[in-house]
Short mmCIF file of C-alpha atoms in Angstrom, two decimals:
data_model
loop_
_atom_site.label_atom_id
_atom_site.label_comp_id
_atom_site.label_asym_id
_atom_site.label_seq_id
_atom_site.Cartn_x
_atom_site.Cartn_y
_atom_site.Cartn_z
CA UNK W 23 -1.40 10.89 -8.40
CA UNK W 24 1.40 11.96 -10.72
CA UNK W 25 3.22 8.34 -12.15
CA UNK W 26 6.37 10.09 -11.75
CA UNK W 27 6.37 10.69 -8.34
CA UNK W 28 4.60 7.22 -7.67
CA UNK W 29 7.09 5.27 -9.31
CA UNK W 30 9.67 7.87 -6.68
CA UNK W 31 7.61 6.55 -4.28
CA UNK W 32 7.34 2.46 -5.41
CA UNK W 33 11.05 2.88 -5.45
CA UNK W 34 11.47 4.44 -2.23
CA UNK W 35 9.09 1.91 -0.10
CA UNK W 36 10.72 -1.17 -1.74
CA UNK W 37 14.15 -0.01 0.18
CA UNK W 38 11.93 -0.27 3.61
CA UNK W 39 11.30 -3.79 4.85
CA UNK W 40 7.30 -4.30 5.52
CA UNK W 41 5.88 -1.03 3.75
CA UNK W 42 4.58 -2.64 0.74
CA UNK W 43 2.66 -5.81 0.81
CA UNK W 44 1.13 -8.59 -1.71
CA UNK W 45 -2.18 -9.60 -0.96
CA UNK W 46 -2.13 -13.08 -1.86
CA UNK W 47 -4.95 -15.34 -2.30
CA UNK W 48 -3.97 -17.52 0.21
CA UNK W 49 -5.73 -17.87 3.44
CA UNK W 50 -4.28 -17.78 6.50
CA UNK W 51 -3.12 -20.78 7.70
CA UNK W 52 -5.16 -20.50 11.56
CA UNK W 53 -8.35 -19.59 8.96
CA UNK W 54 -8.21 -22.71 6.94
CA UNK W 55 -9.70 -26.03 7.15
CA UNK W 56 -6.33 -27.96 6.45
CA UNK W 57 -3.98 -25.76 8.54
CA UNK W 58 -0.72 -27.17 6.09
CA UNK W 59 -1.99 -27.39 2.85
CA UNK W 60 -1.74 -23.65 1.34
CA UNK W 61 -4.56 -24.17 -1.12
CA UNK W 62 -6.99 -25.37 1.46
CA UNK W 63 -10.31 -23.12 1.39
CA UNK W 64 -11.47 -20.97 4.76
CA UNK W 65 -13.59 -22.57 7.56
CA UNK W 66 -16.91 -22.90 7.44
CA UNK W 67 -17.52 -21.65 10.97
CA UNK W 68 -15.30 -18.65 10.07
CA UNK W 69 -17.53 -17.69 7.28
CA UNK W 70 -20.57 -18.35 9.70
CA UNK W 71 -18.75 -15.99 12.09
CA UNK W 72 -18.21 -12.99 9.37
CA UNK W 73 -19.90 -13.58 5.76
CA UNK W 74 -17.77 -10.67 4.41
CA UNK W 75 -14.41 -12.78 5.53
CA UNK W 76 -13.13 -13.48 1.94
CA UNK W 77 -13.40 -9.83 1.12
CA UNK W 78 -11.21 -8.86 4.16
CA UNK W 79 -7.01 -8.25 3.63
CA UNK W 80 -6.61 -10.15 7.34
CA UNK W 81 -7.89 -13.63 5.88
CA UNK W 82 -5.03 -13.70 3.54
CA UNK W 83 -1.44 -14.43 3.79
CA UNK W 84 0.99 -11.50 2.86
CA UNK W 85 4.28 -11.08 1.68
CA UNK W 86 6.97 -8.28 1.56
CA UNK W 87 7.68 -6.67 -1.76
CA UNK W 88 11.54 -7.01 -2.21
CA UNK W 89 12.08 -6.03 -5.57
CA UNK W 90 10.77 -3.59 -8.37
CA UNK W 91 10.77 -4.16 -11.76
CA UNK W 92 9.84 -2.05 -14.74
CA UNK W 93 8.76 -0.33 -16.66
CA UNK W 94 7.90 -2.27 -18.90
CA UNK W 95 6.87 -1.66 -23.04
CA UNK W 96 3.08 -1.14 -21.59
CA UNK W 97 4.82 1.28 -18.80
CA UNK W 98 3.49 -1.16 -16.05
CA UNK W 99 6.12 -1.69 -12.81
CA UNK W 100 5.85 -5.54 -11.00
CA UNK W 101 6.72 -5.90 -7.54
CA UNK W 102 7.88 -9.41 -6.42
CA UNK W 103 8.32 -11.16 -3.30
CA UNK W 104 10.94 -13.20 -2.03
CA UNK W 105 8.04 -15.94 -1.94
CA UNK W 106 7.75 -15.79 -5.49
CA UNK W 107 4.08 -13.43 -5.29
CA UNK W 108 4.27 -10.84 -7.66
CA UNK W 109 1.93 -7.58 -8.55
CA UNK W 110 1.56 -5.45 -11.66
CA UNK W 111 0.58 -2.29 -12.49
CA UNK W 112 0.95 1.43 -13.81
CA UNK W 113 2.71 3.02 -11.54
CA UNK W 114 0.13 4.82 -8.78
CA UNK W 115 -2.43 2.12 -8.87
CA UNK W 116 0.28 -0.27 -7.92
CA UNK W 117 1.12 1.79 -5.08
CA UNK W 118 -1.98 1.58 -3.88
CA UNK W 119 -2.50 -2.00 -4.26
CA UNK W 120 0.51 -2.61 -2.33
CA UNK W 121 -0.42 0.02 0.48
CA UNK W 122 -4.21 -1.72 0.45
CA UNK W 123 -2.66 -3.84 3.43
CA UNK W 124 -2.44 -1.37 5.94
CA UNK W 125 -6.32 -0.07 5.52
#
């Protein structure tokens, strides 16, 4: 893909609520052994249930992008959340990294 029109297009999806997503590497909370504690690890009867659980986006928490950033002197773009999460990256890889949420 063409930076130019990806970084049209990072710009564009920003303005709509829920269109681009961090992945963070939180898991869920009903996935984890200490429902309150963020940092807690996945169940173990989880990962009995579906060994390939930590590589799936639906274990982990996600947040809205709300802001775009960039380019900066490497001509890399970061996304933040309201949350705090952030994302980096040339302009059409980070469009797809943000998009990676809805399969």
């Amino acid at each position: 893909m063409d930076e130019q029109l990806a970084v049209a297009q990072l710009e564009a999806l920003v303005k709509v609520p829920g269109s681009l997503k961090v992945i963070t590497n939180e898991v869920r909370p009903d996935l984890r052994k200490d429902p309150a504690d963020p940092r807690s690890p996945i169940r173990d009867d989880v990962l009995e249930a579906d060994p390939a659980a930590l590589k799936k986006v639906g274990t982990f928490v996600l947040h809205d992008v709300v802001r775009l950033e960039g380019p900066t002197h490497r001509g890399t773009y970061v996304a933040s959340t309201a949350e705090g999460d952030w994302c980096e990256g040339y302009p059409a890889d980070l469009l797809k990294r943000l998009q990676e949420w809805a399969g």
